[in-house]
Each structure stands twice: as structure tokens, then as C-alpha cells.
Tab-separated table of C-alpha atoms in Angstrom:
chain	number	residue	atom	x	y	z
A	1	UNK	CA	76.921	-18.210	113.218
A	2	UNK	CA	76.140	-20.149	110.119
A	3	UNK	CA	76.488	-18.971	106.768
A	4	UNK	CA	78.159	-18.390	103.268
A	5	UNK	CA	80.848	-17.199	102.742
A	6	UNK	CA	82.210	-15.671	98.853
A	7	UNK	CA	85.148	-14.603	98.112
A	8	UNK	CA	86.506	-11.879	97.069
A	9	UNK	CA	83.815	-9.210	97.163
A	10	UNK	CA	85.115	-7.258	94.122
A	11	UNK	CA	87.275	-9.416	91.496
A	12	UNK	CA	88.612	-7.711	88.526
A	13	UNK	CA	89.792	-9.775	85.497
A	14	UNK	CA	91.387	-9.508	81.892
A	15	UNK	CA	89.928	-10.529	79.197
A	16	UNK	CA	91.139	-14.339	78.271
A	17	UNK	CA	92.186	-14.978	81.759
A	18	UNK	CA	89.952	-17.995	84.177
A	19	UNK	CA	89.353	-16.737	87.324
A	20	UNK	CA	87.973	-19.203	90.229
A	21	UNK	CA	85.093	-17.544	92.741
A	22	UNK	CA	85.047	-18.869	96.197
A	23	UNK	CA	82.184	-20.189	97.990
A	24	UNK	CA	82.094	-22.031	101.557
A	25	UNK	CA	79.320	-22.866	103.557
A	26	UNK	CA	79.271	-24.027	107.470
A	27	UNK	CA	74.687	-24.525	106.942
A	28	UNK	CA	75.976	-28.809	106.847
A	29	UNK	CA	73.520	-28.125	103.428
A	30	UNK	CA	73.647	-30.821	100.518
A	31	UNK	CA	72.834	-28.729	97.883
A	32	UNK	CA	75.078	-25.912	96.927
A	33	UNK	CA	73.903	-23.296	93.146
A	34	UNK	CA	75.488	-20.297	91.219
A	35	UNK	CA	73.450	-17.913	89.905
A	36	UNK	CA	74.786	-15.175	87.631
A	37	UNK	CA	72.517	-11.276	88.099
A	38	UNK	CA	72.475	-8.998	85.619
A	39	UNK	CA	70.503	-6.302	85.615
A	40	UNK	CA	67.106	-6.292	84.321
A	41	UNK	CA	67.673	-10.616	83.558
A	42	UNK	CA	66.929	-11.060	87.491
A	43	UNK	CA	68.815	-14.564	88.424
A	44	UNK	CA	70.305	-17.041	85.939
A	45	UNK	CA	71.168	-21.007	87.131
A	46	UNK	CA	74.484	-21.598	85.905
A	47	UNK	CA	75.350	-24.944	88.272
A	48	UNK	CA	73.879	-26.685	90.843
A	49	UNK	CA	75.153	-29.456	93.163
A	50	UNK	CA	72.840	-31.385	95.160
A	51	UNK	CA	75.750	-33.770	97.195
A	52	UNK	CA	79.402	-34.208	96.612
A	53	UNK	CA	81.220	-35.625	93.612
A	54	UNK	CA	78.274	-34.440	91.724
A	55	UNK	CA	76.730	-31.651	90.097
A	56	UNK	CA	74.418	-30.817	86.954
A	57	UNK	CA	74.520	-27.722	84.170
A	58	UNK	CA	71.794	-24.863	84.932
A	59	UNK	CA	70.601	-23.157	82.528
A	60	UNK	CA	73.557	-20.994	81.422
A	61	UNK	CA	76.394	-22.909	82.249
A	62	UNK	CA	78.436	-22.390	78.726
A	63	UNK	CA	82.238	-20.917	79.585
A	64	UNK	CA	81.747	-21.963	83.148
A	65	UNK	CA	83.120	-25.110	85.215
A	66	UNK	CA	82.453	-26.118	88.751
A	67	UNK	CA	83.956	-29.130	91.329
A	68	UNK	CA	82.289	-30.438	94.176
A	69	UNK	CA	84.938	-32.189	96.433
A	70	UNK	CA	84.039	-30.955	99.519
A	71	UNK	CA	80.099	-30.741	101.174
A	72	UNK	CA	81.210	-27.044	102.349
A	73	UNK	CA	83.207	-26.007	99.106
A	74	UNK	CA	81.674	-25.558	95.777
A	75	UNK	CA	84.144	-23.149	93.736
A	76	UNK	CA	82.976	-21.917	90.056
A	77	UNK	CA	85.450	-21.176	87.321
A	78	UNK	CA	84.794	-18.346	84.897
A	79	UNK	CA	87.021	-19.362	81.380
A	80	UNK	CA	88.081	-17.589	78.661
A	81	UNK	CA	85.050	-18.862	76.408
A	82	UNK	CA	82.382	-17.250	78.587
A	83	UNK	CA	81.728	-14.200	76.163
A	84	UNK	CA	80.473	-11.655	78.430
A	85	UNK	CA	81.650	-12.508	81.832
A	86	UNK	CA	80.937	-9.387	83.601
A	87	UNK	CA	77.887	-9.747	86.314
A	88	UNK	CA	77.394	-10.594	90.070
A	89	UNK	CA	77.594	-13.966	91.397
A	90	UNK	CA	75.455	-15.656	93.664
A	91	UNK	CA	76.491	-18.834	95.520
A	92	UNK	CA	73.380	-20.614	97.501
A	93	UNK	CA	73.061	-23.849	99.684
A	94	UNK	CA	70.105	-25.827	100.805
A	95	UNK	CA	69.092	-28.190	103.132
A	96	UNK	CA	67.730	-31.610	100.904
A	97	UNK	CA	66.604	-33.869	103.145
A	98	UNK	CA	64.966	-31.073	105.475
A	99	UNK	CA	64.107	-29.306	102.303
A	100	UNK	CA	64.337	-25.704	103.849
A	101	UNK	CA	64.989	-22.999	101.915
A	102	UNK	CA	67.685	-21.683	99.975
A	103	UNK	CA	70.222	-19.425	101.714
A	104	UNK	CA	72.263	-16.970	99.859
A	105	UNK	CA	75.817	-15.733	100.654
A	106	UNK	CA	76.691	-11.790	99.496
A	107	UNK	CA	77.587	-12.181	96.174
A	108	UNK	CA	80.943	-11.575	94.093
A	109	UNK	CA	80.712	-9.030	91.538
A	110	UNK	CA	83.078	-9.787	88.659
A	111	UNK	CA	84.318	-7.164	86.173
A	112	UNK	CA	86.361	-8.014	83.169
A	113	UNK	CA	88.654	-5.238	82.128
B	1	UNK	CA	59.752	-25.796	81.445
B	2	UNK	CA	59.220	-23.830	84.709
B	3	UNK	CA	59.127	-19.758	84.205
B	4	UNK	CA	58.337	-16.810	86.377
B	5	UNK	CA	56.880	-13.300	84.908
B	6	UNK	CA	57.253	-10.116	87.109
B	7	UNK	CA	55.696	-7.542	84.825
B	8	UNK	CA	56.439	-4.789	86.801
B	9	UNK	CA	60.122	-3.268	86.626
B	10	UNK	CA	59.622	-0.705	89.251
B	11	UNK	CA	56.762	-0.237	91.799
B	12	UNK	CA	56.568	3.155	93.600
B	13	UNK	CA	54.009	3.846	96.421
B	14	UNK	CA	54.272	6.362	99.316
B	15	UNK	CA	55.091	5.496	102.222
B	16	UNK	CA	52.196	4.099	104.803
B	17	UNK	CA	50.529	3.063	101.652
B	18	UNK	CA	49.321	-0.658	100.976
B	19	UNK	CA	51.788	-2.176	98.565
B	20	UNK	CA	51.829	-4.969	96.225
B	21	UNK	CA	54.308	-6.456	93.833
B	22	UNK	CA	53.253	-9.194	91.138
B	23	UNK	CA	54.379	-11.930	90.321
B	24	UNK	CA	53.011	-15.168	88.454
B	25	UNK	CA	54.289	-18.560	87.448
B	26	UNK	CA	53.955	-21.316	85.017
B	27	UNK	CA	55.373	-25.092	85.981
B	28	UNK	CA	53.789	-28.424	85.139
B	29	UNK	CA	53.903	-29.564	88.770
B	30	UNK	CA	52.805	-28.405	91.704
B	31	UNK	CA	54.284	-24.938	92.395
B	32	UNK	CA	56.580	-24.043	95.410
B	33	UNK	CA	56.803	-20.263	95.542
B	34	UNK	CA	59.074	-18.040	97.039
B	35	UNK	CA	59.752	-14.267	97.250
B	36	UNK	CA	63.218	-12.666	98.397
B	37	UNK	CA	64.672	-9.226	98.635
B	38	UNK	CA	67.551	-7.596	97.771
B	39	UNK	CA	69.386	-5.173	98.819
B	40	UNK	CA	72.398	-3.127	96.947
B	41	UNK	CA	75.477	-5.408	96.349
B	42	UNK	CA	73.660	-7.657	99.154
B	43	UNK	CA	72.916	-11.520	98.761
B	44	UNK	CA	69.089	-12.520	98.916
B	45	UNK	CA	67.138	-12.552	101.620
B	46	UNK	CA	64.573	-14.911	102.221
B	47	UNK	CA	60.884	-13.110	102.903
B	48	UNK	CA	58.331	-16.432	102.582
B	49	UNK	CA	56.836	-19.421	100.750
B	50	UNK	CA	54.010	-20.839	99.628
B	51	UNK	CA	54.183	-25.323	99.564
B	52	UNK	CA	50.431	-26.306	100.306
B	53	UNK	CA	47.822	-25.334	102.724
B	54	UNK	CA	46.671	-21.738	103.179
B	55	UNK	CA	46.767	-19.541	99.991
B	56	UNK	CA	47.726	-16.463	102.071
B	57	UNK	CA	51.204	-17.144	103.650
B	58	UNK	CA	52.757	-14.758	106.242
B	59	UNK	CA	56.502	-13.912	105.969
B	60	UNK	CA	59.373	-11.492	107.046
B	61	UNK	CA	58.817	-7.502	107.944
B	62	UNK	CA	54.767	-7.657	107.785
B	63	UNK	CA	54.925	-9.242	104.308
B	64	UNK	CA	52.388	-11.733	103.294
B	65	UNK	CA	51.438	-13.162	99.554
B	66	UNK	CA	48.405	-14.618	98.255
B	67	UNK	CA	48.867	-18.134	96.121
B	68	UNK	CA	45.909	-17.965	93.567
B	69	UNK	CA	46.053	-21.293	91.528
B	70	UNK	CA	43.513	-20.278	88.823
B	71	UNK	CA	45.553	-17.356	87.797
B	72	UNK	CA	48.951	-19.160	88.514
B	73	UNK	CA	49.858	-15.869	91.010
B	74	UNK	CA	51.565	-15.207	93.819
B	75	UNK	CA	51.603	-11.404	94.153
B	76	UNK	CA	53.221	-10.203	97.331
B	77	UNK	CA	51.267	-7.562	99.456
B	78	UNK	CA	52.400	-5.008	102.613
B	79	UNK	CA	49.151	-3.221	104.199
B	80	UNK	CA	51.559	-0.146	104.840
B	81	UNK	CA	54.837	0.543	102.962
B	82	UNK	CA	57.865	1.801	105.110
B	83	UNK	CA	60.804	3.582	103.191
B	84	UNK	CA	62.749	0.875	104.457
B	85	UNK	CA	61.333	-1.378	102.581
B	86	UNK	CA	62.874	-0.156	99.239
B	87	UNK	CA	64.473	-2.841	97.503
B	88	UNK	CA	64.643	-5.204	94.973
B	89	UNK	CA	62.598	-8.160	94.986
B	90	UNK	CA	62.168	-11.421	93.375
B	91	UNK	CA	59.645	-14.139	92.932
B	92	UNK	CA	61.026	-17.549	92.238
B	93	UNK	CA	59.107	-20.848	91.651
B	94	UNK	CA	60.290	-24.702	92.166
B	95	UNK	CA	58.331	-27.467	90.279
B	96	UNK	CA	58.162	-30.244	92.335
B	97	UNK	CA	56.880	-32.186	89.431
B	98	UNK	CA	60.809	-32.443	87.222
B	99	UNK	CA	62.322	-33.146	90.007
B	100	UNK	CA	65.058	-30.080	89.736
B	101	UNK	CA	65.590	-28.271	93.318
B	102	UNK	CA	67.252	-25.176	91.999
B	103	UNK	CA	64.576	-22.063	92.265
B	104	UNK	CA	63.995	-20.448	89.057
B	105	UNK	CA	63.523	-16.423	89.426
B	106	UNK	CA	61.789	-13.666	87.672
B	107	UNK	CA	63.462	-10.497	86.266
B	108	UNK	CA	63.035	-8.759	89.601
B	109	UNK	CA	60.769	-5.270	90.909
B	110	UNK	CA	62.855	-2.304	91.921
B	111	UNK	CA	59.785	-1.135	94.994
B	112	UNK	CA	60.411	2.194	95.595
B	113	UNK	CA	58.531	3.535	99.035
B	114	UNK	CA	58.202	7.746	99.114
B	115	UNK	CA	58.596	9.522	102.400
């Protein structure tokens, strides 16, 4: 079956350490986003990658770094400057040329001790 | 800039009830409108969409939503409310007019359905 796929479920981090979130999709999708939940703020864009060797800042994408060298693989680093880096992540792929909707994989919550 | 208002933190309704959870937009384009649910520590799930044609669009579980242009709305409706249905839900909007694919969601109703 198709999907996404993040890894870990549960990450736990100290504070000043970068810590890399996994996401791979098998959808053949061009587009690939991370959105940051918190509750309450509903879904943030923090990157967004609509085909390889590319991508573009969302809307919060201070203290965060992605790469895009793979169609299936687009990992997102949380650094040491994001402030408050504590939230769940949500990796999501779509289909550009077929423009179907956007597909969501289960999330990673990250908790900075 | 595109932005989407869900002015309702938490919805509760008993169950076999008619529910409805509200949601409206503002873009400078032409709106494409979406609504997902969430479940706890769950991903989104897609329920429908709204791109052109018929205002009222018919989606997952017996949802449907109602695209109303004059009041920039998309409020999503269930004729009867199952406890199942209990969730969180989002509306999201994409403005087809900057040119930026990435959805843009609202803060997010907490529907509560009472046996």
C-alpha cells in the first residue's frame, strides 16, 4: 500500500542539540510539506518542496532546514536556534501534475527536554 | 495573503443530531477548500473539497460542506452526528491565484458528539 512514512513516532531531544525527522513517501508525489501543530495554532507551513533539488520557506521556517535529494525523501532538521521546538510534525506529499490532494503521514511528536 | 478563521474551538452536539462546524476563508484568488480530521496523535485525514462547480460537495463518512462565495464560507455539515465522529477538524484553503500549492489551515474545532 502507498503511503508516508515518519520516523520515529516519539523523539525526545536536549536542548541545543539538531535532531533530523524522517519522512518517505512511496505516493510517486512531486510535492512533499512540513507542518508544525501546536495546540490551539492548528497547522503551521514550515517547508515545502514541490520537485527535487528544490524547495521554498513556509511560513515559519526560522531554526529549521530541509534537503530534497530524493523524490521519496524529504528530511527536516530541527537546530539549536529554533526557540521553542517542542510540537508535532506533519510531513505531507501531493500529486502536482494530477493535482490531487494532499496526503498526510502520522506525525512525529518532538519533545525537547 | 491567504487565511482561514474557525471561530469555534469546540463544537458539542448529541449524538443523532445534525452537526455543523464553521469555517470561512479569505484569499485573493479563487478558493480551493478543504476539510480534514484528526484523530489523537493521528496524521490528517482527508474528508472533501470544494474546486468549482456545485457549492454543496459530498465527502467521507456522510459529510458534506456548503461553499458560499458571498460570505467567503465553507462550513461543514453531518445531518446526524455519530460518537464516532469526535475529532478534531480542520478547514484549509489554497489560492490558486499566488501560485503557492501548500494548504493553509485554520486553528482547528475539537467536535465533540454525546451518546
Amino acid at each position: 500500500d502507498g503511503g508516508i512514512t515518519q520516523s520515529p513516532k516519539y523523539l525526545f531531544r536536549k536542548e541545543g542539540q539538531n535532531v533530523t525527522l524522517s519522512c518517505e513517501q512511496n505516493l510517486n508525489h512531486d510535492a512533499m510539506y512540513w507542518y508544525r501543530q501546536d495546540p490551539g495554532q492548528g497547522l503551521r507551513l514550515i517547508y515545502y518542496s514541490q520537485i527535487v533539488n528544490d524547495f521554498q520557506k513556509g511560513d515559519i521556517a526560522e531554526g529549521y532546514s530541509v534537503s530534497r535529494e530524493k523524490k521519496e525523501s524529504f528530511p527536516l532538521t530541527v537546530t539549536s536556534a529554533q526557540k521553542n521546538p517542542t510540537a508535532f510534525y506533519l510531513c505531507a506529499s501531493s500529486d502536482h501534475l494530477q493535482d490531487r490532494d494532499p496526503f498526510f503521514g502520522p506525525g512525529t511528536r518532538l519533545t525537547v527536554l | 495573503a491567504q487565511s482561514v478563521a474557525q471561530p469555534e474551538d469546540q463544537v458539542n452536539v448529541a449524538e443523532g443530531n445534525p452537526l455543523t462546524v464553521k469555517c470561512t476563508y479569505s484569499v485573493s484568488g479563487n478558493p480551493y477548500l478543504f476539510w480534514y480530521v484528526q484523530y489523537p496523535n493521528r496524521g490528517l485525514q482527508f474528508l472533501l473539497k470544494y474546486i468549482t462547480g456545485d457549492n454543496l460537495v459530498k465527502g467521507s463518512y456522510g459529510f458534506e460542506a456548503e461553499f458560499n462565495k458571498s460570505q467567503t464560507s465553507f462550513h461543514l455539515k453531518k445531518p446526524s452526528a455519530l460518537v464516532s465522529d469526535s475529532a478534531l477538524y480542520f478547514c484549509a484553503v489554497r489560492d490558486e491565484g499566488t501560485g503557492r500549492r501548500a494548504l493553509t489551515f485554520g486553528s482547528g474545532t475539537r467536535l465533540q458528539v454525546q451518546p
